[in-house]
Short mmCIF file of C-alpha atoms and ligand atoms in Angstrom, two decimals:
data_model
loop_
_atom_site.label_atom_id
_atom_site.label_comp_id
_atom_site.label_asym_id
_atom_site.label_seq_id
_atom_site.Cartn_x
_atom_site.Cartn_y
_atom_site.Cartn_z
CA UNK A 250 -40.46 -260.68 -134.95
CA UNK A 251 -43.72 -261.05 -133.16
CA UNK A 252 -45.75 -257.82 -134.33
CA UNK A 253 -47.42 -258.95 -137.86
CA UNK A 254 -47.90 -255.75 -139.68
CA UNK A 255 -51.41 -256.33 -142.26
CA UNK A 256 -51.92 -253.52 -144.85
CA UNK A 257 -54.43 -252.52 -147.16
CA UNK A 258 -53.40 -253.13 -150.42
CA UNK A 259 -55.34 -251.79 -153.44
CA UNK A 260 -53.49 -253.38 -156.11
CA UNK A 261 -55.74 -256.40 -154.64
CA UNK A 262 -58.18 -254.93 -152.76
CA UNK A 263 -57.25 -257.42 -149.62
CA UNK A 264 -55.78 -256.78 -146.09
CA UNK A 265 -52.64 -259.02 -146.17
CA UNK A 266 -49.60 -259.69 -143.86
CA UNK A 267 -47.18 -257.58 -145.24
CA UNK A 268 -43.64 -259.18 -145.76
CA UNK A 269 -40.75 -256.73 -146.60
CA UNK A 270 -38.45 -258.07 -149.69
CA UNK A 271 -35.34 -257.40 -147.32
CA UNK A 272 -36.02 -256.77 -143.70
CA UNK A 273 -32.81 -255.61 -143.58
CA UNK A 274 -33.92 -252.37 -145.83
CA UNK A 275 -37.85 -251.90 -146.07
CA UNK A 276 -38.74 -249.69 -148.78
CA UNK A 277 -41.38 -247.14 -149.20
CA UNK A 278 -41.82 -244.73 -151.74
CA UNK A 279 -44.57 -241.62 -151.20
CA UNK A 280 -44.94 -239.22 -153.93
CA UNK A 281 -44.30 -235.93 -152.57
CA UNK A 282 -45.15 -232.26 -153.23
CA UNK A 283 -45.27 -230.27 -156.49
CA UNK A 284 -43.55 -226.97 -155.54
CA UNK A 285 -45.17 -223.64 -156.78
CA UNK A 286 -47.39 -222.48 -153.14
CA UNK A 287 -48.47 -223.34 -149.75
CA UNK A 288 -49.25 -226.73 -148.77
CA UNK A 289 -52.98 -227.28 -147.95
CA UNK A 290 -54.09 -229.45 -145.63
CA UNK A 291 -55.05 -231.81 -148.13
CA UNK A 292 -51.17 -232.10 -148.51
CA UNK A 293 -50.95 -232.48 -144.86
CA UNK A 294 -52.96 -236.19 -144.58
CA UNK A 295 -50.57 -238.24 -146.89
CA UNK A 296 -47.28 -236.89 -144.64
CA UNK A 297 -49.16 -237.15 -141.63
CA UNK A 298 -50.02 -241.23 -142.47
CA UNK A 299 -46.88 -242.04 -144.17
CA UNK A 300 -45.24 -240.50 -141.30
CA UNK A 301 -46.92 -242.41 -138.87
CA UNK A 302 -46.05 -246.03 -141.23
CA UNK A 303 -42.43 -244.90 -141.55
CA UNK A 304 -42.71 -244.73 -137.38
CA UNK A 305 -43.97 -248.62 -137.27
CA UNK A 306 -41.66 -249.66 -139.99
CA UNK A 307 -38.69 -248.51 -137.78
CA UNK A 308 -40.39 -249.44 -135.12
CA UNK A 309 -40.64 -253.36 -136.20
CA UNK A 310 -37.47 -253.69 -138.64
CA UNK A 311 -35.07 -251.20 -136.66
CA UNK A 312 -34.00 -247.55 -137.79
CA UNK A 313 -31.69 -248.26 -139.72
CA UNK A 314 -33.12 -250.93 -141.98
CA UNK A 315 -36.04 -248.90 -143.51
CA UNK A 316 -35.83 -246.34 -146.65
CA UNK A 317 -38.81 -243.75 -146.86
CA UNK A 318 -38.20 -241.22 -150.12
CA UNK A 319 -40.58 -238.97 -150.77
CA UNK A 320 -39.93 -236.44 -153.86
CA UNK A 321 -40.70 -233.01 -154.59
CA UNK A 322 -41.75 -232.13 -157.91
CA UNK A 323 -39.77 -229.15 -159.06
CA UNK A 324 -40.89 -229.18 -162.74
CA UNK A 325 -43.98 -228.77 -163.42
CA UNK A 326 -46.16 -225.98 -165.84
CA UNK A 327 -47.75 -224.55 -163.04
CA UNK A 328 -44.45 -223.61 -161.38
CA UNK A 329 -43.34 -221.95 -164.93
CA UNK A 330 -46.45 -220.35 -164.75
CA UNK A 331 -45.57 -219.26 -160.86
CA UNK A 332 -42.51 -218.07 -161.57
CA UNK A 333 -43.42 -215.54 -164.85
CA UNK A 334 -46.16 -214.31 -162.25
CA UNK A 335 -44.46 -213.38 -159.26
CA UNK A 336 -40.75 -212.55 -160.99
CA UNK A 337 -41.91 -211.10 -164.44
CA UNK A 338 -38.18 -209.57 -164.97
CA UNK A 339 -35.97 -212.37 -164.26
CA UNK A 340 -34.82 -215.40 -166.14
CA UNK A 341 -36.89 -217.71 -166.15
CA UNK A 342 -34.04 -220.25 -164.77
CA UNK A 343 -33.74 -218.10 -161.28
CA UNK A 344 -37.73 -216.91 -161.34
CA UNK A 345 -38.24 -220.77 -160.88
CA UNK A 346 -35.39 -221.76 -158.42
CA UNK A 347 -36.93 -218.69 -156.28
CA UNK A 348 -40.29 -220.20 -156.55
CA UNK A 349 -39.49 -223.68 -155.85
CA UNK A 350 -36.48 -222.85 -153.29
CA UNK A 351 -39.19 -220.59 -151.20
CA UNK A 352 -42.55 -223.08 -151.35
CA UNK A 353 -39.79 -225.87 -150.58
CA UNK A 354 -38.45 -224.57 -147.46
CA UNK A 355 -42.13 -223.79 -146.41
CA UNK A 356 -42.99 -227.23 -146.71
CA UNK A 357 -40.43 -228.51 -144.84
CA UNK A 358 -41.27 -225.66 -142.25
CA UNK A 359 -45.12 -226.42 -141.93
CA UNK A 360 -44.53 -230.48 -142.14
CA UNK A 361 -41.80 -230.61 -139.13
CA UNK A 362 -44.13 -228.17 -137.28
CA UNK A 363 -47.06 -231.19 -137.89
CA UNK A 364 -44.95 -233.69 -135.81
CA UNK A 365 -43.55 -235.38 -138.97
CA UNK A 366 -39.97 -236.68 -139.25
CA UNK A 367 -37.82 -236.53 -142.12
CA UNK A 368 -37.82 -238.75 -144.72
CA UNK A 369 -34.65 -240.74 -145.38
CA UNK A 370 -34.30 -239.55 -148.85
CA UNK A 371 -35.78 -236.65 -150.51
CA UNK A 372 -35.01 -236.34 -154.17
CA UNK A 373 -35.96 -233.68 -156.61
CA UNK A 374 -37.03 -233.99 -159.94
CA UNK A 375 -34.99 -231.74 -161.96
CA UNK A 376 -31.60 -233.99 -160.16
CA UNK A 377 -33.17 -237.08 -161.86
CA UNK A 378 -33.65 -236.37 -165.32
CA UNK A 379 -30.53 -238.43 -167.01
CA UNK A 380 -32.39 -241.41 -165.06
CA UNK A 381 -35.88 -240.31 -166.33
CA UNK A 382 -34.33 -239.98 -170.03
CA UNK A 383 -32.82 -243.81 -169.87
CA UNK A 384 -36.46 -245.06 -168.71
CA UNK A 385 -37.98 -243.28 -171.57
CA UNK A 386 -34.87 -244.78 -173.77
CA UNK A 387 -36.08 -248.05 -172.54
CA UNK A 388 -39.20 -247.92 -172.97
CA UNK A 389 -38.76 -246.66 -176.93
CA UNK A 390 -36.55 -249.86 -177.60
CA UNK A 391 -38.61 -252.39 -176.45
CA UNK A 392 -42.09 -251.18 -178.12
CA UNK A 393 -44.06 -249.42 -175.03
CA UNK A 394 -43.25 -245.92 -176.36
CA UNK A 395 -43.26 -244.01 -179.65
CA UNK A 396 -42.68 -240.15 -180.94
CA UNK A 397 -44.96 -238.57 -182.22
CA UNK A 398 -45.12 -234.63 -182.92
CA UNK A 399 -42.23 -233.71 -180.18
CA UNK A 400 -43.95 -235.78 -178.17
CA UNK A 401 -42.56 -239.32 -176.61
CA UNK A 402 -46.04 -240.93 -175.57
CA UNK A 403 -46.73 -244.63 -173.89
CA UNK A 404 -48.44 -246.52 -175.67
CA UNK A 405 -50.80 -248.12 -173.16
CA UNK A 406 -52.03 -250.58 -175.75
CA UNK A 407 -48.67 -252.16 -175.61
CA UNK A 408 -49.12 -253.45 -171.89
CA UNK A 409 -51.53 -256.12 -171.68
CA UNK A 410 -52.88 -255.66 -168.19
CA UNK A 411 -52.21 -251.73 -167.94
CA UNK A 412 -55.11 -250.51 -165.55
CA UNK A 413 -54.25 -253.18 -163.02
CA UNK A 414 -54.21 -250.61 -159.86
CA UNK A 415 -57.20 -248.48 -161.00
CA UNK A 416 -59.31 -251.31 -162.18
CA UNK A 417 -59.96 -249.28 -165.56
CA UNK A 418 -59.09 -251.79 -168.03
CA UNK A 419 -58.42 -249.98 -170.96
CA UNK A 420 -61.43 -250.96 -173.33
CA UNK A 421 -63.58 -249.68 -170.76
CA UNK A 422 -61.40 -246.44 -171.44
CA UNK A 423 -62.01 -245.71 -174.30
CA UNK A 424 -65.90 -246.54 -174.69
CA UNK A 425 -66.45 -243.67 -172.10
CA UNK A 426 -64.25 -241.19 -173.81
CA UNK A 427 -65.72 -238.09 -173.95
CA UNK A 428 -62.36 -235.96 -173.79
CA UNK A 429 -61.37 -235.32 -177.55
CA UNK A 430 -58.68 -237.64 -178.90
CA UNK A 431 -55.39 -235.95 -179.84
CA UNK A 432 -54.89 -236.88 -183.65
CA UNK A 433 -51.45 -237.99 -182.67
CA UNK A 434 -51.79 -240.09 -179.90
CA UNK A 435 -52.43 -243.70 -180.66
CA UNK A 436 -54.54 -244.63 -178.14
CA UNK A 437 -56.54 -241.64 -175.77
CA UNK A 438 -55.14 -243.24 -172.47
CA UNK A 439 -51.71 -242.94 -173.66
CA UNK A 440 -49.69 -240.40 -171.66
CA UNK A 441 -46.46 -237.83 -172.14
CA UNK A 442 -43.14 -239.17 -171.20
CA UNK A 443 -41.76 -236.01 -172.77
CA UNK A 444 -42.24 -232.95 -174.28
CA UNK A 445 -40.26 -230.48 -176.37
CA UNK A 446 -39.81 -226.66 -174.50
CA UNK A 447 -40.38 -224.11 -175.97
CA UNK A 448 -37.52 -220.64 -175.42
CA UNK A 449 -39.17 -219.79 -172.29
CA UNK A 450 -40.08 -222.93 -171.21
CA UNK A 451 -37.14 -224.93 -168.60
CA UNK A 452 -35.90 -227.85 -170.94
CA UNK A 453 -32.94 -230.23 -170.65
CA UNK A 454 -31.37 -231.74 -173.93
CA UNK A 455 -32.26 -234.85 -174.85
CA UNK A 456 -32.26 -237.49 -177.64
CA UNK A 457 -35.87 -236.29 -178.41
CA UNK A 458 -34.52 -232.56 -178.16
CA UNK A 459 -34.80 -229.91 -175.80
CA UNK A 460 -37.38 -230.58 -173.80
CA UNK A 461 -38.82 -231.79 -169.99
CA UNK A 462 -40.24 -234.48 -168.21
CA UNK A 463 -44.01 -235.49 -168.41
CA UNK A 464 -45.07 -235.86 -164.21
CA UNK A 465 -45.27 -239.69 -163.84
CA UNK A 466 -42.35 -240.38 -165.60
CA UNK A 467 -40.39 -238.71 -162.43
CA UNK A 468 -41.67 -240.72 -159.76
CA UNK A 469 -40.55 -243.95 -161.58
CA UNK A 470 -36.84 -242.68 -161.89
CA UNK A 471 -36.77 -241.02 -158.55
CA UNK A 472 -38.18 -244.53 -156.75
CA UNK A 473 -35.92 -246.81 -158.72
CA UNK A 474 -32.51 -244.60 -158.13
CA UNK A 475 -33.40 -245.05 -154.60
CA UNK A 476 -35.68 -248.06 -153.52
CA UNK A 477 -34.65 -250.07 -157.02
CA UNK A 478 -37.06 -251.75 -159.55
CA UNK A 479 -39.36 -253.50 -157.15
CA UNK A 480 -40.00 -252.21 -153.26
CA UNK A 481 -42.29 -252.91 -150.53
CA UNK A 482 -44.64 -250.46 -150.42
CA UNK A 483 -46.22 -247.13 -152.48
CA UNK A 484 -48.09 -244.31 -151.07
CA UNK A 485 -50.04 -241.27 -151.73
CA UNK A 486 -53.69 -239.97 -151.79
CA UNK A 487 -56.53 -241.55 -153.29
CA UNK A 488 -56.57 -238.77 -156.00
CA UNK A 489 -53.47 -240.28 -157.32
CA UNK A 490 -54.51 -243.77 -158.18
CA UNK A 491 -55.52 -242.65 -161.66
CA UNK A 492 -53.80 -241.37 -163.96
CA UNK A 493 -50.58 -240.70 -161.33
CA UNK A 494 -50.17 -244.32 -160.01
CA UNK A 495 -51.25 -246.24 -162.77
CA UNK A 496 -48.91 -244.65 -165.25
CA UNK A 497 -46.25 -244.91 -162.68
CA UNK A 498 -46.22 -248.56 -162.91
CA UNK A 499 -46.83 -249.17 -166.75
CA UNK A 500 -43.61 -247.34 -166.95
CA UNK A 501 -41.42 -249.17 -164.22
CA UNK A 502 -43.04 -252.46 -165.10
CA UNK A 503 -43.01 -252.40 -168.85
CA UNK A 504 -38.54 -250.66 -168.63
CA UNK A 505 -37.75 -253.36 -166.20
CA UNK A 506 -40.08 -256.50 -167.18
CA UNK A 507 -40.82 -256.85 -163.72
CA UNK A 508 -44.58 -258.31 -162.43
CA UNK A 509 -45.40 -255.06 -160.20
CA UNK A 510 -43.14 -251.93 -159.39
CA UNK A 511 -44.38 -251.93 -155.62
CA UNK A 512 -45.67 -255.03 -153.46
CA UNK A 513 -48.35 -252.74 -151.76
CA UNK A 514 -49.84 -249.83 -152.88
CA UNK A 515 -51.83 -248.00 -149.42
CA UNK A 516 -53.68 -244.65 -150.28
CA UNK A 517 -55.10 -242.08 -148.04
CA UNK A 518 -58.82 -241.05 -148.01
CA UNK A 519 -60.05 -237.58 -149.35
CA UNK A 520 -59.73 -234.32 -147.39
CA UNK A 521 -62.68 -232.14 -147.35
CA UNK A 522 -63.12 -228.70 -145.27
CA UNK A 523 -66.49 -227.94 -143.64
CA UNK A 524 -68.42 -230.68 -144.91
CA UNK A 525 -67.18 -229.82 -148.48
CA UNK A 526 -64.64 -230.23 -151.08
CA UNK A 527 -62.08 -227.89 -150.45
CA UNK A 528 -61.54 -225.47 -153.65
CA UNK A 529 -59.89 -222.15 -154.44
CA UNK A 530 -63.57 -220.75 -155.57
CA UNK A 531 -65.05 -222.48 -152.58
CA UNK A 532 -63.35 -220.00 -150.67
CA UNK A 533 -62.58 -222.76 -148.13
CA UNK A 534 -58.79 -223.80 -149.43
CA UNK A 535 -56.85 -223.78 -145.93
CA UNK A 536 -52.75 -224.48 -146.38
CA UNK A 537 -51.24 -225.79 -143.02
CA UNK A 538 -49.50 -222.29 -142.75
CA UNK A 539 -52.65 -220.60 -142.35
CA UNK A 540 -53.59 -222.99 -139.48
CA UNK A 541 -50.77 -222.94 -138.22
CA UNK A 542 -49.74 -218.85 -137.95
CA UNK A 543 -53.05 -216.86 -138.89
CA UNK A 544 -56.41 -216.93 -137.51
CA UNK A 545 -58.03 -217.50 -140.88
CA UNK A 546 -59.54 -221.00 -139.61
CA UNK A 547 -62.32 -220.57 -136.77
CA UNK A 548 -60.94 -216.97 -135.46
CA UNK A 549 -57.32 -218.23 -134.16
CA UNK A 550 -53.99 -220.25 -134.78
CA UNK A 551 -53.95 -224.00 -133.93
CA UNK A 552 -51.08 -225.69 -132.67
CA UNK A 553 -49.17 -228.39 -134.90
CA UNK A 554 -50.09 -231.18 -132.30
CA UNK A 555 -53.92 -230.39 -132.86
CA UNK A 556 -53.79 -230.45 -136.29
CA UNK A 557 -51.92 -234.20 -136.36
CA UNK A 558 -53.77 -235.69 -133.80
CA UNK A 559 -57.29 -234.48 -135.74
CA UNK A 560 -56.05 -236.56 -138.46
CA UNK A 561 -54.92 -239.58 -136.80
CA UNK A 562 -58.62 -239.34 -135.30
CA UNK A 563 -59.70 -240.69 -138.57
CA UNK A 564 -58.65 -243.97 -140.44
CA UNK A 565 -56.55 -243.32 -142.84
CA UNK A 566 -58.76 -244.77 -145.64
CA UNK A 567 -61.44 -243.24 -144.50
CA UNK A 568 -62.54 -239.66 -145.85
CA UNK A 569 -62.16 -236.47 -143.16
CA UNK A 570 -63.87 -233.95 -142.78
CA UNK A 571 -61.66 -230.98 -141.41
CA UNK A 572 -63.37 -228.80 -139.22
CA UNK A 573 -63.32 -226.40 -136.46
CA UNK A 574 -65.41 -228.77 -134.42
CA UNK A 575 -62.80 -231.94 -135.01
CA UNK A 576 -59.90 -229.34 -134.28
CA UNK A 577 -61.78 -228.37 -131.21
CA UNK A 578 -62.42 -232.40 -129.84
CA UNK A 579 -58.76 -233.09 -130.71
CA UNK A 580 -57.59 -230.16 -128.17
CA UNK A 581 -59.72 -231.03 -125.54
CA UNK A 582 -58.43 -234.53 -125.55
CA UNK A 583 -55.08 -233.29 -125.83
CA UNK A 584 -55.31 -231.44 -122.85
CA UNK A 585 -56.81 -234.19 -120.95
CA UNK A 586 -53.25 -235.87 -121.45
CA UNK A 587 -50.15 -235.32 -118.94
CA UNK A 588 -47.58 -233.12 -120.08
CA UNK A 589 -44.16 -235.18 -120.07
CA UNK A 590 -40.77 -236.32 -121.32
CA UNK A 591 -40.10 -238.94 -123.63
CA UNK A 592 -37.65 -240.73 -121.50
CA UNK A 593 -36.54 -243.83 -123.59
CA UNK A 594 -39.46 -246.37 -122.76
CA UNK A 595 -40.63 -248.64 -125.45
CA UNK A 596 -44.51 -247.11 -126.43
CA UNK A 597 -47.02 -249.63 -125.10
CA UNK A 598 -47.69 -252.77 -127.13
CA UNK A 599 -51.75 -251.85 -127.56
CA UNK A 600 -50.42 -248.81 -129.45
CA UNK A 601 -48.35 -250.52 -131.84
CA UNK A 602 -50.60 -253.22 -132.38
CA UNK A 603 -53.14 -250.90 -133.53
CA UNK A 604 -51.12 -249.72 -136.18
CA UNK A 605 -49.79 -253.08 -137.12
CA UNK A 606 -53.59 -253.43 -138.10
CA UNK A 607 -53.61 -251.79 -141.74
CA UNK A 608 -52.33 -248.22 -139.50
CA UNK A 609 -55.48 -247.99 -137.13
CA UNK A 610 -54.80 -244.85 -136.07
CA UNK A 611 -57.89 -244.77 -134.32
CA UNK A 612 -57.69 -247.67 -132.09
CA UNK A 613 -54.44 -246.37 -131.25
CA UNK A 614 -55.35 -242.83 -129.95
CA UNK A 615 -57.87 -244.53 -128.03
CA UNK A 616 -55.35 -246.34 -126.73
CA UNK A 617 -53.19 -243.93 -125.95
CA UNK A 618 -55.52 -241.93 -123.94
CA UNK A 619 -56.47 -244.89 -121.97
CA UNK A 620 -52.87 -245.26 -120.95
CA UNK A 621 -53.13 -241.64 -120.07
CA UNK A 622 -55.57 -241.88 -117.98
CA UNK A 623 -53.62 -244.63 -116.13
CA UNK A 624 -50.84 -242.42 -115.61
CA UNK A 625 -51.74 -239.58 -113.44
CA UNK A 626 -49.93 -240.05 -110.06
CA UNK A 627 -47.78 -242.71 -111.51
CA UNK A 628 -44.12 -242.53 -112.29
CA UNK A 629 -43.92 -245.65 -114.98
CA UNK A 630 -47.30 -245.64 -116.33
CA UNK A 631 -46.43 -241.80 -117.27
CA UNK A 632 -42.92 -243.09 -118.70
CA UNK A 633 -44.83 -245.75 -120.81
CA UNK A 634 -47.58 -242.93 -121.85
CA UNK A 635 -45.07 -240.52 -122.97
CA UNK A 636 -43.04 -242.78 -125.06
CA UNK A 637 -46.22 -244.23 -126.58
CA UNK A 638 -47.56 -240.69 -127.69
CA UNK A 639 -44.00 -239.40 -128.73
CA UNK A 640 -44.22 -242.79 -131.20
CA UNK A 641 -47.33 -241.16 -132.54
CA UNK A 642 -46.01 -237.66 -132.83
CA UNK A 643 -48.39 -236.43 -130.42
CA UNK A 644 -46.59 -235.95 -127.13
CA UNK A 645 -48.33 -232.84 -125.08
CA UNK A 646 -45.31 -230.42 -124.44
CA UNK A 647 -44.11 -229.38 -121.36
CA UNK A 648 -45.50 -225.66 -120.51
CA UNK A 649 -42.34 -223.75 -119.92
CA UNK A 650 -43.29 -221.42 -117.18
CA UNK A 651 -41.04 -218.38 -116.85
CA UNK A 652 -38.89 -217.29 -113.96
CA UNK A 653 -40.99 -214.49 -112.78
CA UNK A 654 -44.16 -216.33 -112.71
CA UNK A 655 -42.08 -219.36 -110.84
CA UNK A 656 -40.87 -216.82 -107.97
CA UNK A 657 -43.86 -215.14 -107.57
CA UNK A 658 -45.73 -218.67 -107.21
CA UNK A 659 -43.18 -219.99 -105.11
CA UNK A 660 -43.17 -216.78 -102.26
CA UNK A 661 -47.32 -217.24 -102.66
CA UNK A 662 -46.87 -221.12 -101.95
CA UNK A 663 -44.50 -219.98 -99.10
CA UNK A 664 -47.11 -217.70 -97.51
CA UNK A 665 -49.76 -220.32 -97.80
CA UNK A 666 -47.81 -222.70 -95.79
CA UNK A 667 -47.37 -219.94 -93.31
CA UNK A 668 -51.08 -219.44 -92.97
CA UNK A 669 -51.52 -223.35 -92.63
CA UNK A 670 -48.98 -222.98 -89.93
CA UNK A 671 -50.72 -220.00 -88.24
CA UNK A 672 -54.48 -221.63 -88.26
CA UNK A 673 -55.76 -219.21 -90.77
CA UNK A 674 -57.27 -221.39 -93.06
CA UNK A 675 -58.89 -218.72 -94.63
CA UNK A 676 -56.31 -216.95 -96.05
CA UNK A 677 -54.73 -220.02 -97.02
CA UNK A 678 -57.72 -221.04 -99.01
CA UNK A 679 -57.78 -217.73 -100.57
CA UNK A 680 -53.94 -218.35 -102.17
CA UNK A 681 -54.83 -221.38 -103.44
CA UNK A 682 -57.87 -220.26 -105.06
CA UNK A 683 -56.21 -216.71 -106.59
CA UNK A 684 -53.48 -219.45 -107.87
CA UNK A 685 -56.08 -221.87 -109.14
CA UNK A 686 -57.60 -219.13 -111.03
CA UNK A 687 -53.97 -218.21 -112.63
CA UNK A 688 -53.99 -221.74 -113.81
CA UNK A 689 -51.46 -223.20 -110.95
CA UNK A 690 -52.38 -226.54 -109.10
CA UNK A 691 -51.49 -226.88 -105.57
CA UNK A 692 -50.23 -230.29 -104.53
CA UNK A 693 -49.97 -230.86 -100.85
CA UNK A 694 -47.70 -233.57 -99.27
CA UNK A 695 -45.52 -234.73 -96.56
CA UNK A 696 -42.12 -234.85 -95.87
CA UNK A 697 -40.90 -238.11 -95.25
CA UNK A 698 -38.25 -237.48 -93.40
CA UNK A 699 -39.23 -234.56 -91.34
CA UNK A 700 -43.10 -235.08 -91.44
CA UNK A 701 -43.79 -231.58 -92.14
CA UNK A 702 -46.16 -230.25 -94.96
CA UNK A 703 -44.77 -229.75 -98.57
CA UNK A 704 -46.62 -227.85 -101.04
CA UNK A 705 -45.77 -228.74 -104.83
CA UNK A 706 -47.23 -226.45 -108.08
CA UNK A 707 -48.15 -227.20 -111.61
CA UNK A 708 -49.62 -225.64 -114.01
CA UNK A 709 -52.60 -226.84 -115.54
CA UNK A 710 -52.64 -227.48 -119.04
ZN1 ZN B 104 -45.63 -239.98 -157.86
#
């Protein structure tokens, strides 16, 4: 293998050479959406990244040797709370399938329409509950969890470095506590595994009782069915680190006695709108719908290319600020880039070795329109191009141009040459500037064969 992929890990806070477990199956685990609404384009970045290091993975290791699952969270309070909203006279059972059948069809809809491919597995929460409930079984037995008041809880004093990935060792914790202490928890940082529901509340029988899942405990039973105990590599946003993340891995660690639950642990920088935090009351919460098919963001739709290619023009780490203005700069580069076909070249190796360093996206769009600039007027250099930006997700698309407009250009083209023919350079000039102004290029040329003019058309992106 000669590409050497480096990551960013924050479990250590280093860029190291990253070194799969099994190269035959690389495995990366991204935690996924919680579905009660639209996606926002905070929801957008993590896909968008993960997307792009699922691309490399397969890239380096081969197709078929790399596992990406990324979950949706179908049980969650606010979904409940969803669900009695919008389908007060239903049971609760089909108010929430509704909800969470609708928001995850949407998400699929606005992600594939971002550029993003599928991940290999994508399980739900509610189909992983018996393996949640032996975790939590686990955990009970060997000391790291207790009942208390319908409640399982982990005890986070039971794991002696718990706060590893967040760097909040737990002393530190609790001498900054300001949040009241629930009288039955043992310790303030320790966390639901499970809870008892109530009638009107979704629940699933359990040794505990009826009840349902606390959040982290899902991702841990979800990433074990599929990747197993320990895998290469765990993403999400920043936001997740602590509590989401954290907890994660005192569960997996402290049910399987294993040193770490993931190798690497990469997280993506914070999404603001406009210069600022993007909030319901802000009045500046965007979901990728809206961008995509309303005008709600600067006065008109943007297409799904646009949006990823904004985002790749930040590092992933790095915070981004989305705005009209970056949406703006990412079309005009964009349309500075050849329309083609991927054809089956291998991208360019400057592209992928940007990414191989820690995913730098931005080294590799420069890239990219470097090689773009190298191929106008040349056959291979636009193969290499094309193949290069459909590796990033970000290949311009063909303008279809209909038949009408292609017969009416073609009889103006044919009257042109006639002019050429005739001396009347005038009215030739004319055509080709009404055409220019339509958006069609002229492209004149010879022949070989019969040495005779031949006019070509495009039209101009
Ligand atoms: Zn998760």
């Amino acid at each position: 293998m000669s590409i050497s992929l480096r990551f960013y890990n924050t479990l250590t806070r280093e860029k190291t050479a990253f070194a799969p477990i099994d190269p035959q199956n690389v495995r990366m685990y991204v935690c996924g959406p919680t579905v009660y609404d639209y996606a926002h384009i905070g929801n957008a970045r993590p896909a968008i990244v993960f997307d792009v290091l699922f691309r490399l993975l397969r890239h380096v290791y081969g197709e078929a040797h790399v596992t990406y699952a990324r979950n949706i969270t179908d049980v969650d309070d606010k979904i409940n709370a969803r669900a009695l909203r919008d389908h007060p006279g239903l049971p609760l059972n089909e108010a929430i399938r509704l909800v969470t059948e609708k928001t995850e069809t949407q998400y699929h809809e606005d992600i594939a329409l971002l550029g993003n491919l599928e991940p290999t597995v994508e399980p739900r929460a509610t189909d992983t509950i018996a393996e949640m409930i032996e975790i939590i079984e686990k955990l009970i037995g060997n000391g790291h969890a207790y009942v208390a008041k319908g409640e399982v809880l982990f005890d986070t004093k039971s794991m002696a470095d718990y706060g590893q990935l967040s760097k909040r060792p737990l002393d530190e914790q609790q001498a900054g506590a300001r949040i009241a202490v629930d009288a039955h928890k043992k310790n303030p940082s320790d966390f639901v595994l499970w809870k008892l529901s109530s009638h009107n509340e979704p629940g699933w029988e359990s040794p505990w009782g009826r009840g349902r899942p606390g959040w982290h405990i899902e991702c841990s039973a979800m990433s074990r069915r599929y990747l197993g105990e320990v895998f290469d590599i765990h993403g999400g946003g920043l936001d997740l680190i602590f509590p989401h993340h954290e907890n994660e891995i005192a569960q997996s660690r402290c049910a399987h006695g294993t040193e770490v639950m993931a190798n690497v642990w990469m997280h993506n920088g914070f999404v603001q709108v406009e210069g600022r935090k993007m909030s319901k009351s802000e009045g500046n919460f965007i979901t990728i719908y809206d961008l995509l098919h309303t005008e709600k963001f600067g006065g008109r739709q943007w297409p799904g290319e646009v949006l990823r290619l904004a985002m790749l023009m930040t590092h992933y780490r790095e915070p981004i600020d989305f705005s009209v203005k970056r949406l703006e700069e990412a079309e005009r580069l964009l349309a500075k880039w050849p329309a083609a076909e991927a054809s089956g070249a291998t991208p360019c190796d400057t592209v992928i070795n940007a990414l191989a360093d820690d995913l730098n996206t931005v080294a590799a769009v420069q890239a990219l329109h470097a090689l773009a600039q190298e191929a106008h007027g040349d056959p291979d250099a636009l193969a290499v191009f094309a193949a290069s930006a459909a590796f990033l997700g970000v290949l311009p698309e063909k303008t279809e141009v209909d038949e009408a407009l292609a017969s009416a250009v073609d009889a103006l083209v044919a009257l042109r040459l006639e002019m050429l023919k005739a001396k009347n350079f005038a009215e030739a000039d004319k055509i080709r500037n009404e055409l220019s102004d339509k958006g069609i290029q002229l492209k004149d040329g010879k022949d070989p064969a019969t040495g005779e003019r031949v006019t070509t058309w495009e039209v101009k992106r």
